PDB file of C-alpha atoms in Angstrom:
ATOM      1  CA  PHE A  15     113.333 134.654  85.082  1.00 95.00           C
ATOM      2  CA  ASP A  16     111.824 137.818  86.605  1.00 92.00           C
ATOM      3  CA  ALA A  17     114.070 137.391  89.651  1.00 91.00           C
ATOM      4  CA  VAL A  18     117.127 136.934  87.413  1.00 95.00           C
ATOM      5  CA  ASN A  19     116.219 139.980  85.321  1.00 95.00           C
ATOM      6  CA  ALA A  20     115.710 142.064  88.477  1.00 93.00           C
ATOM      7  CA  GLN A  21     119.353 141.360  89.306  1.00 93.00           C
ATOM      8  CA  GLY A  22     120.579 142.456  85.873  1.00 96.00           C
ATOM      9  CA  GLY A  23     119.941 139.339  83.822  1.00 97.00           C
ATOM     10  CA  VAL A  24     122.600 136.903  82.630  1.00 97.00           C
ATOM     11  CA  ASN A  25     125.942 138.256  81.434  1.00 96.00           C
ATOM     12  CA  GLY A  26     124.325 141.642  80.895  1.00 93.00           C
ATOM     13  CA  ARG A  27     121.293 140.324  78.966  1.00 95.00           C
ATOM     14  CA  LEU A  28     117.677 140.109  80.100  1.00 97.00           C
ATOM     15  CA  ILE A  29     115.600 136.997  79.477  1.00 97.00           C
ATOM     16  CA  LYS A  30     112.305 137.520  77.667  1.00 97.00           C
ATOM     17  CA  LEU A  31     109.746 134.723  78.019  1.00 96.00           C
ATOM     18  CA  VAL A  32     107.095 134.691  75.269  1.00 96.00           C
ATOM     19  CA  SER A  33     104.188 132.265  75.729  1.00 96.00           C
ATOM     20  CA  LYS A  34     101.708 131.019  73.135  1.00 96.00           C
ATOM     21  CA  ASP A  35      98.751 128.741  73.883  1.00 97.00           C
ATOM     22  CA  ASP A  36      98.442 125.702  71.605  1.00 96.00           C
ATOM     23  CA  GLY A  37      95.368 124.290  73.360  1.00 93.00           C
ATOM     24  CA  TYR A  38      97.243 120.953  73.655  1.00 87.00           C
ATOM     25  CA  ASP A  39      96.839 120.572  69.870  1.00 93.00           C
ATOM     26  CA  PRO A  40     100.040 119.417  68.073  1.00 94.00           C
ATOM     27  CA  LYS A  41      98.955 121.162  64.875  1.00 97.00           C
ATOM     28  CA  LYS A  42      98.676 124.449  66.755  1.00 98.00           C
ATOM     29  CA  SER A  43     102.034 123.732  68.412  1.00 98.00           C
ATOM     30  CA  LEU A  44     103.633 123.583  64.970  1.00 98.00           C
ATOM     31  CA  GLU A  45     101.936 126.822  63.957  1.00 98.00           C
ATOM     32  CA  ASN A  46     103.266 128.539  67.077  1.00 97.00           C
ATOM     33  CA  VAL A  47     106.785 127.237  66.526  1.00 97.00           C
ATOM     34  CA  ALA A  48     106.635 128.364  62.884  1.00 97.00           C
ATOM     35  CA  SER A  49     105.706 131.873  64.027  1.00 96.00           C
ATOM     36  CA  PHE A  50     108.634 131.889  66.485  1.00 96.00           C
ATOM     37  CA  ILE A  51     111.023 130.806  63.738  1.00 95.00           C
ATOM     38  CA  GLU A  52     109.665 133.296  61.207  1.00 94.00           C
ATOM     39  CA  GLY A  53     109.955 136.105  63.754  1.00 87.00           C
ATOM     40  CA  ASP A  54     113.732 135.452  63.730  1.00 80.00           C
ATOM     41  CA  SER A  55     114.161 136.638  67.317  1.00 92.00           C
ATOM     42  CA  THR A  56     113.519 133.402  69.231  1.00 96.00           C
ATOM     43  CA  PHE A  57     116.676 131.977  70.771  1.00 97.00           C
ATOM     44  CA  ALA A  58     115.278 128.710  72.150  1.00 98.00           C
ATOM     45  CA  LEU A  59     112.064 126.891  73.041  1.00 98.00           C
ATOM     46  CA  PHE A  60     111.373 126.484  76.753  1.00 98.00           C
ATOM     47  CA  SER A  61     109.101 124.031  78.606  1.00 97.00           C
ATOM     48  CA  THR A  62     107.021 123.102  75.576  1.00 97.00           C
ATOM     49  CA  PHE A  63     104.061 121.117  76.865  1.00 93.00           C
ATOM     50  CA  GLY A  64     102.725 117.677  75.940  1.00 90.00           C
ATOM     51  CA  THR A  65     103.933 114.395  74.463  1.00 89.00           C
ATOM     52  CA  ALA A  66     102.369 114.541  70.997  1.00 89.00           C
ATOM     53  CA  ASN A  67     103.117 118.264  70.843  1.00 94.00           C
ATOM     54  CA  ASN A  68     106.824 117.787  71.525  1.00 96.00           C
ATOM     55  CA  GLU A  69     107.043 114.816  69.180  1.00 94.00           C
ATOM     56  CA  ALA A  70     105.732 117.117  66.434  1.00 96.00           C
ATOM     57  CA  LEU A  71     107.717 120.266  67.171  1.00 97.00           C
ATOM     58  CA  ILE A  72     111.148 118.944  68.144  1.00 98.00           C
ATOM     59  CA  PRO A  73     112.211 117.899  64.592  1.00 97.00           C
ATOM     60  CA  VAL A  74     111.118 121.317  63.312  1.00 97.00           C
ATOM     61  CA  ALA A  75     113.066 123.103  66.053  1.00 97.00           C
ATOM     62  CA  GLN A  76     116.161 120.982  65.461  1.00 97.00           C
ATOM     63  CA  LYS A  77     116.091 121.745  61.751  1.00 96.00           C
ATOM     64  CA  ALA A  78     115.863 125.470  62.539  1.00 96.00           C
ATOM     65  CA  GLY A  79     118.697 125.258  65.095  1.00 96.00           C
ATOM     66  CA  LEU A  80     116.482 126.117  68.068  1.00 97.00           C
ATOM     67  CA  PRO A  81     117.488 124.377  71.324  1.00 98.00           C
ATOM     68  CA  VAL A  82     114.522 122.702  73.041  1.00 98.00           C
ATOM     69  CA  LEU A  83     114.988 123.307  76.761  1.00 98.00           C
ATOM     70  CA  THR A  84     113.215 121.328  79.503  1.00 98.00           C
ATOM     71  CA  PRO A  85     110.108 120.153  77.619  1.00 97.00           C
ATOM     72  CA  TYR A  86     107.174 119.209  79.857  1.00 94.00           C
ATOM     73  CA  THR A  87     106.715 115.507  79.114  1.00 93.00           C
ATOM     74  CA  GLY A  88     108.298 112.331  80.364  1.00 94.00           C
ATOM     75  CA  ALA A  89     107.870 110.530  77.033  1.00 92.00           C
ATOM     76  CA  PRO A  90     110.648 108.087  76.087  1.00 90.00           C
ATOM     77  CA  SER A  91     110.051 109.075  72.450  1.00 91.00           C
ATOM     78  CA  ILE A  92     111.786 112.431  72.956  1.00 94.00           C
ATOM     79  CA  ARG A  93     114.675 110.998  74.968  1.00 95.00           C
ATOM     80  CA  ALA A  94     116.787 109.342  72.288  1.00 94.00           C
ATOM     81  CA  SER A  95     120.507 109.262  73.120  1.00 93.00           C
ATOM     82  CA  SER A  96     121.162 110.282  69.504  1.00 94.00           C
ATOM     83  CA  SER A  97     118.968 113.415  69.704  1.00 95.00           C
ATOM     84  CA  LYS A  98     120.817 116.732  69.831  1.00 95.00           C
ATOM     85  CA  GLY A  99     119.810 120.104  71.210  1.00 97.00           C
ATOM     86  CA  VAL A 100     117.031 118.689  73.429  1.00 98.00           C
ATOM     87  CA  PHE A 101     117.513 118.890  77.204  1.00 98.00           C
ATOM     88  CA  ASN A 102     115.030 117.021  79.392  1.00 98.00           C
ATOM     89  CA  LEU A 103     115.301 117.777  83.098  1.00 97.00           C
ATOM     90  CA  ARG A 104     112.417 115.720  84.493  1.00 97.00           C
ATOM     91  CA  ALA A 105     112.671 111.965  84.947  1.00 97.00           C
ATOM     92  CA  SER A 106     110.891 109.974  82.250  1.00 96.00           C
ATOM     93  CA  TYR A 107     107.458 108.363  82.479  1.00 95.00           C
ATOM     94  CA  ALA A 108     109.328 105.060  82.423  1.00 95.00           C
ATOM     95  CA  ASP A 109     111.177 106.159  85.586  1.00 97.00           C
ATOM     96  CA  GLU A 110     107.883 107.156  87.204  1.00 98.00           C
ATOM     97  CA  ILE A 111     105.996 103.968  86.356  1.00 97.00           C
ATOM     98  CA  ASP A 112     108.942 101.845  87.459  1.00 97.00           C
ATOM     99  CA  ARG A 113     108.902 103.569  90.846  1.00 98.00           C
ATOM    100  CA  LEU A 114     105.178 102.842  91.186  1.00 98.00           C
ATOM    101  CA  VAL A 115     105.556  99.194  90.156  1.00 98.00           C
ATOM    102  CA  SER A 116     108.516  98.822  92.503  1.00 97.00           C
ATOM    103  CA  HIS A 117     106.358 100.081  95.366  1.00 97.00           C
ATOM    104  CA  LEU A 118     103.528  97.670  94.505  1.00 97.00           C
ATOM    105  CA  ALA A 119     105.932  94.742  94.343  1.00 97.00           C
ATOM    106  CA  THR A 120     107.534  95.750  97.650  1.00 97.00           C
ATOM    107  CA  VAL A 121     104.211  95.827  99.513  1.00 96.00           C
ATOM    108  CA  GLY A 122     103.202  92.483  98.008  1.00 97.00           C
ATOM    109  CA  ILE A 123     100.453  93.502  95.599  1.00 97.00           C
ATOM    110  CA  ARG A 124     100.170  90.996  92.745  1.00 95.00           C
ATOM    111  CA  ARG A 125      96.801  91.624  91.069  1.00 97.00           C
ATOM    112  CA  ILE A 126      97.342  94.859  89.148  1.00 98.00           C
ATOM    113  CA  GLY A 127      94.998  96.386  86.572  1.00 98.00           C
ATOM    114  CA  ILE A 128      96.161  98.983  84.041  1.00 98.00           C
ATOM    115  CA  ALA A 129      94.121 101.701  82.321  1.00 98.00           C
ATOM    116  CA  TYR A 130      96.028 103.500  79.570  1.00 98.00           C
ATOM    117  CA  GLN A 131      95.174 106.407  77.300  1.00 96.00           C
ATOM    118  CA  ASN A 132      94.643 105.493  73.662  1.00 95.00           C
ATOM    119  CA  ASN A 133      97.299 107.897  72.343  1.00 89.00           C
ATOM    120  CA  GLY A 134     101.072 108.113  72.105  1.00 85.00           C
ATOM    121  CA  PHE A 135     101.465 109.087  75.759  1.00 89.00           C
ATOM    122  CA  GLY A 136      99.369 106.216  77.079  1.00 93.00           C
ATOM    123  CA  LYS A 137     100.929 103.592  74.835  1.00 94.00           C
ATOM    124  CA  GLU A 138     104.456 104.599  75.824  1.00 91.00           C
ATOM    125  CA  VAL A 139     103.608 104.463  79.524  1.00 95.00           C
ATOM    126  CA  LEU A 140     101.895 101.092  79.035  1.00 97.00           C
ATOM    127  CA  ALA A 141     104.994  99.661  77.342  1.00 96.00           C
ATOM    128  CA  ALA A 142     107.147 100.890  80.228  1.00 96.00           C
ATOM    129  CA  ALA A 143     104.695  99.452  82.780  1.00 97.00           C
ATOM    130  CA  ASN A 144     104.688  96.037  81.107  1.00 98.00           C
ATOM    131  CA  ASP A 145     108.481  96.031  81.016  1.00 97.00           C
ATOM    132  CA  SER A 146     108.679  96.977  84.693  1.00 98.00           C
ATOM    133  CA  LEU A 147     106.161  94.295  85.674  1.00 98.00           C
ATOM    134  CA  GLU A 148     107.953  91.646  83.629  1.00 98.00           C
ATOM    135  CA  ARG A 149     111.273  92.402  85.326  1.00 97.00           C
ATOM    136  CA  ARG A 150     109.545  91.601  88.629  1.00 96.00           C
ATOM    137  CA  GLN A 151     107.818  88.450  87.327  1.00 96.00           C
ATOM    138  CA  LEU A 152     104.433  90.173  87.420  1.00 96.00           C
ATOM    139  CA  LYS A 153     101.678  90.495  84.818  1.00 95.00           C
ATOM    140  CA  ALA A 154      98.625  92.757  84.748  1.00 98.00           C
ATOM    141  CA  VAL A 155      95.277  91.028  85.348  1.00 98.00           C
ATOM    142  CA  LEU A 156      93.653  93.412  82.842  1.00 98.00           C
ATOM    143  CA  ILE A 157      94.885  96.098  80.460  1.00 98.00           C
ATOM    144  CA  ILE A 158      92.251  98.430  79.047  1.00 98.00           C
ATOM    145  CA  SER A 159      92.410 101.575  76.909  1.00 98.00           C
ATOM    146  CA  VAL A 160      90.508 104.816  77.475  1.00 98.00           C
ATOM    147  CA  GLU A 161      89.892 107.415  74.792  1.00 97.00           C
ATOM    148  CA  THR A 162      91.239 110.930  75.370  1.00 92.00           C
ATOM    149  CA  SER A 163      87.645 112.228  75.263  1.00 95.00           C
ATOM    150  CA  ALA A 164      86.852 109.880  78.195  1.00 97.00           C
ATOM    151  CA  SER A 165      83.762 108.749  76.285  1.00 97.00           C
ATOM    152  CA  ASP A 166      84.436 105.143  77.284  1.00 97.00           C
ATOM    153  CA  ALA A 167      85.727 105.819  80.799  1.00 98.00           C
ATOM    154  CA  ALA A 168      82.636 104.358  82.493  1.00 97.00           C
ATOM    155  CA  ALA A 169      82.845 101.135  80.484  1.00 97.00           C
ATOM    156  CA  ALA A 170      86.565 100.868  81.161  1.00 97.00           C
ATOM    157  CA  THR A 171      85.924 101.308  84.888  1.00 97.00           C
ATOM    158  CA  ASP A 172      83.338  98.500  84.824  1.00 97.00           C
ATOM    159  CA  ARG A 173      85.790  96.112  83.191  1.00 97.00           C
ATOM    160  CA  LEU A 174      88.621  97.072  85.537  1.00 97.00           C
ATOM    161  CA  LEU A 175      86.552  96.400  88.638  1.00 97.00           C
ATOM    162  CA  ALA A 176      85.230  93.157  87.175  1.00 97.00           C
ATOM    163  CA  SER A 177      88.821  91.884  86.944  1.00 97.00           C
ATOM    164  CA  ASP A 178      89.047  92.229  90.758  1.00 96.00           C
ATOM    165  CA  PRO A 179      92.456  93.960  91.015  1.00 98.00           C
ATOM    166  CA  GLU A 180      94.156  94.826  94.281  1.00 98.00           C
ATOM    167  CA  ALA A 181      95.448  98.046  92.704  1.00 98.00           C
ATOM    168  CA  VAL A 182      95.093 100.005  89.464  1.00 98.00           C
ATOM    169  CA  LEU A 183      97.879 101.735  87.537  1.00 98.00           C
ATOM    170  CA  LEU A 184      96.646 104.780  85.624  1.00 98.00           C
ATOM    171  CA  ALA A 185      98.611 105.552  82.456  1.00 97.00           C
ATOM    172  CA  LEU A 186      96.226 108.427  81.847  1.00 96.00           C
ATOM    173  CA  ALA A 187      96.286 112.227  81.655  1.00 92.00           C
ATOM    174  CA  GLY A 188      93.628 114.900  81.820  1.00 91.00           C
ATOM    175  CA  LYS A 189      89.902 114.089  81.723  1.00 95.00           C
ATOM    176  CA  PRO A 190      90.269 110.283  81.453  1.00 97.00           C
ATOM    177  CA  THR A 191      92.235 110.210  84.726  1.00 97.00           C
ATOM    178  CA  ILE A 192      89.572 112.212  86.530  1.00 97.00           C
ATOM    179  CA  GLU A 193      86.690 110.107  85.191  1.00 98.00           C
ATOM    180  CA  VAL A 194      88.295 106.728  85.899  1.00 98.00           C
ATOM    181  CA  ILE A 195      89.386 107.698  89.426  1.00 98.00           C
ATOM    182  CA  LYS A 196      85.903 109.014  90.218  1.00 98.00           C
ATOM    183  CA  GLY A 197      84.265 105.916  88.764  1.00 97.00           C
ATOM    184  CA  ILE A 198      86.422 103.549  90.787  1.00 98.00           C
ATOM    185  CA  ALA A 199      86.235 105.571  94.021  1.00 97.00           C
ATOM    186  CA  GLN A 200      82.459 105.787  93.922  1.00 96.00           C
ATOM    187  CA  ARG A 201      82.004 102.058  93.342  1.00 95.00           C
ATOM    188  CA  ARG A 202      84.968 100.527  95.174  1.00 95.00           C
ATOM    189  CA  ARG A 203      85.923 102.884  97.973  1.00 93.00           C
ATOM    190  CA  GLY A 204      89.433 102.167  99.190  1.00 93.00           C
ATOM    191  CA  MET A 205      90.729 100.689  95.924  1.00 96.00           C
ATOM    192  CA  GLN A 206      94.408 101.572  95.626  1.00 97.00           C
ATOM    193  CA  MET A 207      95.115 103.723  92.561  1.00 98.00           C
ATOM    194  CA  TYR A 208      98.485 104.906  91.274  1.00 98.00           C
ATOM    195  CA  ALA A 209      98.994 107.777  88.799  1.00 98.00           C
ATOM    196  CA  LEU A 210     101.794 109.777  87.184  1.00 97.00           C
ATOM    197  CA  SER A 211     102.926 113.303  87.977  1.00 96.00           C
ATOM    198  CA  VAL A 212     100.744 114.786  85.220  1.00 92.00           C
ATOM    199  CA  LEU A 213      97.730 114.245  87.511  1.00 94.00           C
ATOM    200  CA  ALA A 214      99.066 116.485  90.272  1.00 91.00           C
ATOM    201  CA  THR A 215      97.978 119.899  89.008  1.00 88.00           C
ATOM    202  CA  PRO A 216      95.910 122.065  91.377  1.00 86.00           C
ATOM    203  CA  ALA A 217      93.021 122.012  88.880  1.00 91.00           C
ATOM    204  CA  ASN A 218      92.983 118.211  88.718  1.00 94.00           C
ATOM    205  CA  LEU A 219      93.122 117.824  92.490  1.00 94.00           C
ATOM    206  CA  LYS A 220      90.182 120.208  92.802  1.00 94.00           C
ATOM    207  CA  ALA A 221      88.234 118.328  90.126  1.00 96.00           C
ATOM    208  CA  LEU A 222      88.732 115.010  91.928  1.00 97.00           C
ATOM    209  CA  GLY A 223      87.419 116.307  95.235  1.00 95.00           C
ATOM    210  CA  ALA A 224      86.862 113.625  97.871  1.00 95.00           C
ATOM    211  CA  ASP A 225      87.131 110.891  95.222  1.00 97.00           C
ATOM    212  CA  GLY A 226      90.865 111.518  94.993  1.00 97.00           C
ATOM    213  CA  THR A 227      91.489 110.530  98.615  1.00 97.00           C
ATOM    214  CA  GLY A 228      94.187 107.874  98.853  1.00 97.00           C
ATOM    215  CA  VAL A 229      95.414 108.074  95.255  1.00 98.00           C
ATOM    216  CA  THR A 230      99.214 107.738  95.076  1.00 98.00           C
ATOM    217  CA  ILE A 231     101.040 109.993  92.602  1.00 98.00           C
ATOM    218  CA  SER A 232     104.660 109.821  91.483  1.00 98.00           C
ATOM    219  CA  GLN A 233     106.486 113.154  91.391  1.00 97.00           C
ATOM    220  CA  VAL A 234     109.605 114.217  89.480  1.00 97.00           C
ATOM    221  CA  VAL A 235     110.427 117.253  91.638  1.00 96.00           C
ATOM    222  CA  PRO A 236     110.715 117.605  95.436  1.00 96.00           C
ATOM    223  CA  PHE A 237     107.765 118.417  97.670  1.00 96.00           C
ATOM    224  CA  PRO A 238     107.115 122.179  97.242  1.00 96.00           C
ATOM    225  CA  ASN A 239     105.760 122.825 100.743  1.00 93.00           C
ATOM    226  CA  GLN A 240     108.743 121.390 102.598  1.00 89.00           C
ATOM    227  CA  SER A 241     112.013 123.257 102.884  1.00 84.00           C
ATOM    228  CA  GLN A 242     114.762 120.730 103.501  1.00 89.00           C
ATOM    229  CA  MET A 243     116.256 121.282 100.027  1.00 94.00           C
ATOM    230  CA  PRO A 244     117.950 124.646  99.362  1.00 97.00           C
ATOM    231  CA  VAL A 245     116.329 124.970  95.924  1.00 96.00           C
ATOM    232  CA  VAL A 246     112.857 124.503  97.419  1.00 97.00           C
ATOM    233  CA  ARG A 247     113.542 127.264  99.949  1.00 96.00           C
ATOM    234  CA  GLU A 248     114.757 129.459  97.089  1.00 95.00           C
ATOM    235  CA  TYR A 249     111.571 128.676  95.127  1.00 97.00           C
ATOM    236  CA  GLN A 250     109.372 129.472  98.123  1.00 96.00           C
ATOM    237  CA  GLN A 251     111.109 132.810  98.615  1.00 94.00           C
ATOM    238  CA  ALA A 252     110.745 133.677  94.920  1.00 93.00           C
ATOM    239  CA  MET A 253     107.042 132.785  94.975  1.00 95.00           C
ATOM    240  CA  THR A 254     106.450 134.860  98.090  1.00 94.00           C
ATOM    241  CA  GLY A 255     108.368 137.771  96.587  1.00 91.00           C
ATOM    242  CA  ALA A 256     106.201 137.600  93.475  1.00 91.00           C
ATOM    243  CA  GLY A 257     103.016 137.582  95.558  1.00 93.00           C
ATOM    244  CA  HIS A 258     102.101 133.912  95.055  1.00 93.00           C
ATOM    245  CA  THR A 259     100.930 131.640  97.860  1.00 91.00           C
ATOM    246  CA  ASP A 260      99.799 128.662  95.742  1.00 90.00           C
ATOM    247  CA  LEU A 261     102.872 126.422  95.916  1.00 93.00           C
ATOM    248  CA  SER A 262     102.709 123.315  93.708  1.00 92.00           C
ATOM    249  CA  HIS A 263     104.855 120.638  92.100  1.00 93.00           C
ATOM    250  CA  LEU A 264     103.928 122.169  88.736  1.00 91.00           C
ATOM    251  CA  SER A 265     105.218 125.652  89.512  1.00 94.00           C
ATOM    252  CA  LEU A 266     108.284 124.229  91.263  1.00 96.00           C
ATOM    253  CA  GLU A 267     109.107 122.300  88.106  1.00 96.00           C
ATOM    254  CA  GLY A 268     108.851 125.531  86.143  1.00 96.00           C
ATOM    255  CA  TYR A 269     111.205 127.188  88.616  1.00 97.00           C
ATOM    256  CA  LEU A 270     113.733 124.331  88.385  1.00 98.00           C
ATOM    257  CA  ASN A 271     113.562 124.461  84.588  1.00 98.00           C
ATOM    258  CA  ALA A 272     114.211 128.209  84.596  1.00 98.00           C
ATOM    259  CA  LYS A 273     117.069 127.900  87.108  1.00 97.00           C
ATOM    260  CA  LEU A 274     118.742 125.215  84.987  1.00 98.00           C
ATOM    261  CA  VAL A 275     118.417 127.215  81.768  1.00 98.00           C
ATOM    262  CA  THR A 276     119.748 130.324  83.493  1.00 98.00           C
ATOM    263  CA  GLU A 277     122.835 128.376  84.568  1.00 98.00           C
ATOM    264  CA  GLY A 278     123.333 127.187  80.987  1.00 98.00           C
ATOM    265  CA  LEU A 279     123.112 130.759  79.689  1.00 98.00           C
ATOM    266  CA  ARG A 280     125.576 131.925  82.354  1.00 97.00           C
ATOM    267  CA  ARG A 281     128.096 129.229  81.409  1.00 97.00           C
ATOM    268  CA  ALA A 282     127.734 130.026  77.701  1.00 97.00           C
ATOM    269  CA  GLY A 283     129.262 133.461  78.383  1.00 96.00           C
ATOM    270  CA  ARG A 284     128.865 136.889  76.850  1.00 95.00           C
ATOM    271  CA  ASN A 285     129.357 135.688  73.270  1.00 95.00           C
ATOM    272  CA  LEU A 286     126.164 133.663  73.470  1.00 96.00           C
ATOM    273  CA  THR A 287     125.021 131.588  70.490  1.00 97.00           C
ATOM    274  CA  GLN A 288     122.610 128.711  70.174  1.00 97.00           C
ATOM    275  CA  ALA A 289     125.538 126.405  69.449  1.00 97.00           C
ATOM    276  CA  SER A 290     127.473 127.596  72.511  1.00 97.00           C
ATOM    277  CA  LEU A 291     124.433 127.033  74.750  1.00 98.00           C
ATOM    278  CA  VAL A 292     123.968 123.491  73.407  1.00 97.00           C
ATOM    279  CA  SER A 293     127.668 122.819  73.935  1.00 97.00           C
ATOM    280  CA  VAL A 294     127.750 123.937  77.581  1.00 97.00           C
ATOM    281  CA  MET A 295     124.488 122.135  78.362  1.00 97.00           C
ATOM    282  CA  ASP A 296     125.901 118.940  76.832  1.00 97.00           C
ATOM    283  CA  GLY A 297     128.950 119.383  79.039  1.00 97.00           C
ATOM    284  CA  MET A 298     126.975 119.849  82.256  1.00 97.00           C
ATOM    285  CA  ARG A 299     127.822 117.097  84.765  1.00 97.00           C
ATOM    286  CA  ASN A 300     126.629 116.662  88.346  1.00 96.00           C
ATOM    287  CA  TYR A 301     125.274 120.204  88.532  1.00 97.00           C
ATOM    288  CA  ASN A 302     123.643 120.693  91.926  1.00 96.00           C
ATOM    289  CA  LEU A 303     120.446 122.698  91.525  1.00 96.00           C
ATOM    290  CA  GLY A 304     120.215 122.920  95.303  1.00 95.00           C
ATOM    291  CA  GLY A 305     119.482 119.358  96.372  1.00 94.00           C
ATOM    292  CA  MET A 306     118.796 117.878  92.939  1.00 94.00           C
ATOM    293  CA  GLU A 307     121.708 116.763  90.780  1.00 95.00           C
ATOM    294  CA  VAL A 308     121.561 117.155  86.992  1.00 97.00           C
ATOM    295  CA  SER A 309     123.814 115.667  84.306  1.00 97.00           C
ATOM    296  CA  PHE A 310     123.588 115.846  80.524  1.00 97.00           C
ATOM    297  CA  GLY A 311     125.827 114.613  77.720  1.00 95.00           C
ATOM    298  CA  LYS A 312     123.845 111.545  76.622  1.00 93.00           C
ATOM    299  CA  GLY A 313     121.674 113.058  73.919  1.00 93.00           C
ATOM    300  CA  ALA A 314     118.140 113.864  75.029  1.00 94.00           C
ATOM    301  CA  THR A 315     118.021 111.460  77.970  1.00 95.00           C
ATOM    302  CA  SER A 316     116.738 112.844  81.274  1.00 96.00           C
ATOM    303  CA  GLY A 317     119.086 115.060  83.243  1.00 97.00           C
ATOM    304  CA  SER A 318     117.461 113.949  86.503  1.00 96.00           C
ATOM    305  CA  ARG A 319     116.165 110.573  87.695  1.00 94.00           C
ATOM    306  CA  PHE A 320     114.452 112.030  90.771  1.00 96.00           C
ATOM    307  CA  VAL A 321     111.115 110.318  91.553  1.00 97.00           C
ATOM    308  CA  GLU A 322     109.250 110.186  94.858  1.00 96.00           C
ATOM    309  CA  LEU A 323     105.719 109.199  95.864  1.00 98.00           C
ATOM    310  CA  THR A 324     102.975 111.426  97.256  1.00 97.00           C
ATOM    311  CA  MET A 325      99.350 110.766  98.204  1.00 98.00           C
ATOM    312  CA  ILE A 326      96.126 112.802  98.107  1.00 97.00           C
ATOM    313  CA  ASN A 327      94.699 113.206 101.616  1.00 96.00           C
ATOM    314  CA  GLY A 328      91.092 113.673 102.698  1.00 93.00           C
ATOM    315  CA  GLN A 329      91.326 117.438 102.198  1.00 94.00           C
ATOM    316  CA  GLY A 330      92.409 117.073  98.566  1.00 93.00           C
ATOM    317  CA  LYS A 331      96.003 118.050  99.401  1.00 93.00           C
ATOM    318  CA  LEU A 332      99.176 116.181  98.556  1.00 95.00           C
ATOM    319  CA  ILE A 333     101.164 114.641 101.388  1.00 95.00           C
ATOM    320  CA  LYS A 334     104.405 112.657 101.504  1.00 91.00           C
TER     321      LYS A 334
END
């Protein structure tokens, strides 16, 4: 957005990004959204973070006429084909878990354990995992829940290892992911573990340290350190121009989200309204972001189905 504004904005208007921290608490998310609505100057919500948070705030935003642009969650629950004014760019968690299960089936792994988070996010990913396994005539050897506090992570790890899996699918986010990966790595070095894109933040990779070595992670955006795709080169140049050297999937996703929204604003024209933005976004078909193709028009379903696999190497870095 800064780069766009430096070139005069969109159709003569500058984009102002206002951020509020909800601490990953859905109640606080609603309070923040209420303050945006009451301020009467918010045009749309952008990259709102978290599954439970988006489940809570989207109905409120829709009622107020606020478009919800590129929320940061892959939850199927916010991807209804009947939902209006919500535009998901990233592939869904169901797309991610299916890619992981497909890989496991391809390499011949049959004994698969699943650890899922005991919240809406974890249960949705678990349902998608079970569906994906069933379509390939597979069934998990053990399915175990982990509390968001990770208070039972050690016990869950014990039970997972006791089931003697060849690989473990992690339908987890945040602290539970870190604790379960560490617990497994320290007791069964070399166990194959597979996690979703939400694990791949720089902070999480640092927290895992050497215990993260070999963990496979699905990603919903291209590799940020390679430059085959035009949009990745554009992102790298923008980051360098802004003085940042810490390239990551997370910041690239933010860049892709902003680029997509900017294109929607451009197409909506000078007489911009919330309704006109929703209309042009709904009408977007096969838009090439620069190597990634995006299409809307089917309610709140994902605009992109892009998923690829990465792995954590011995230096705690992601590799393809």
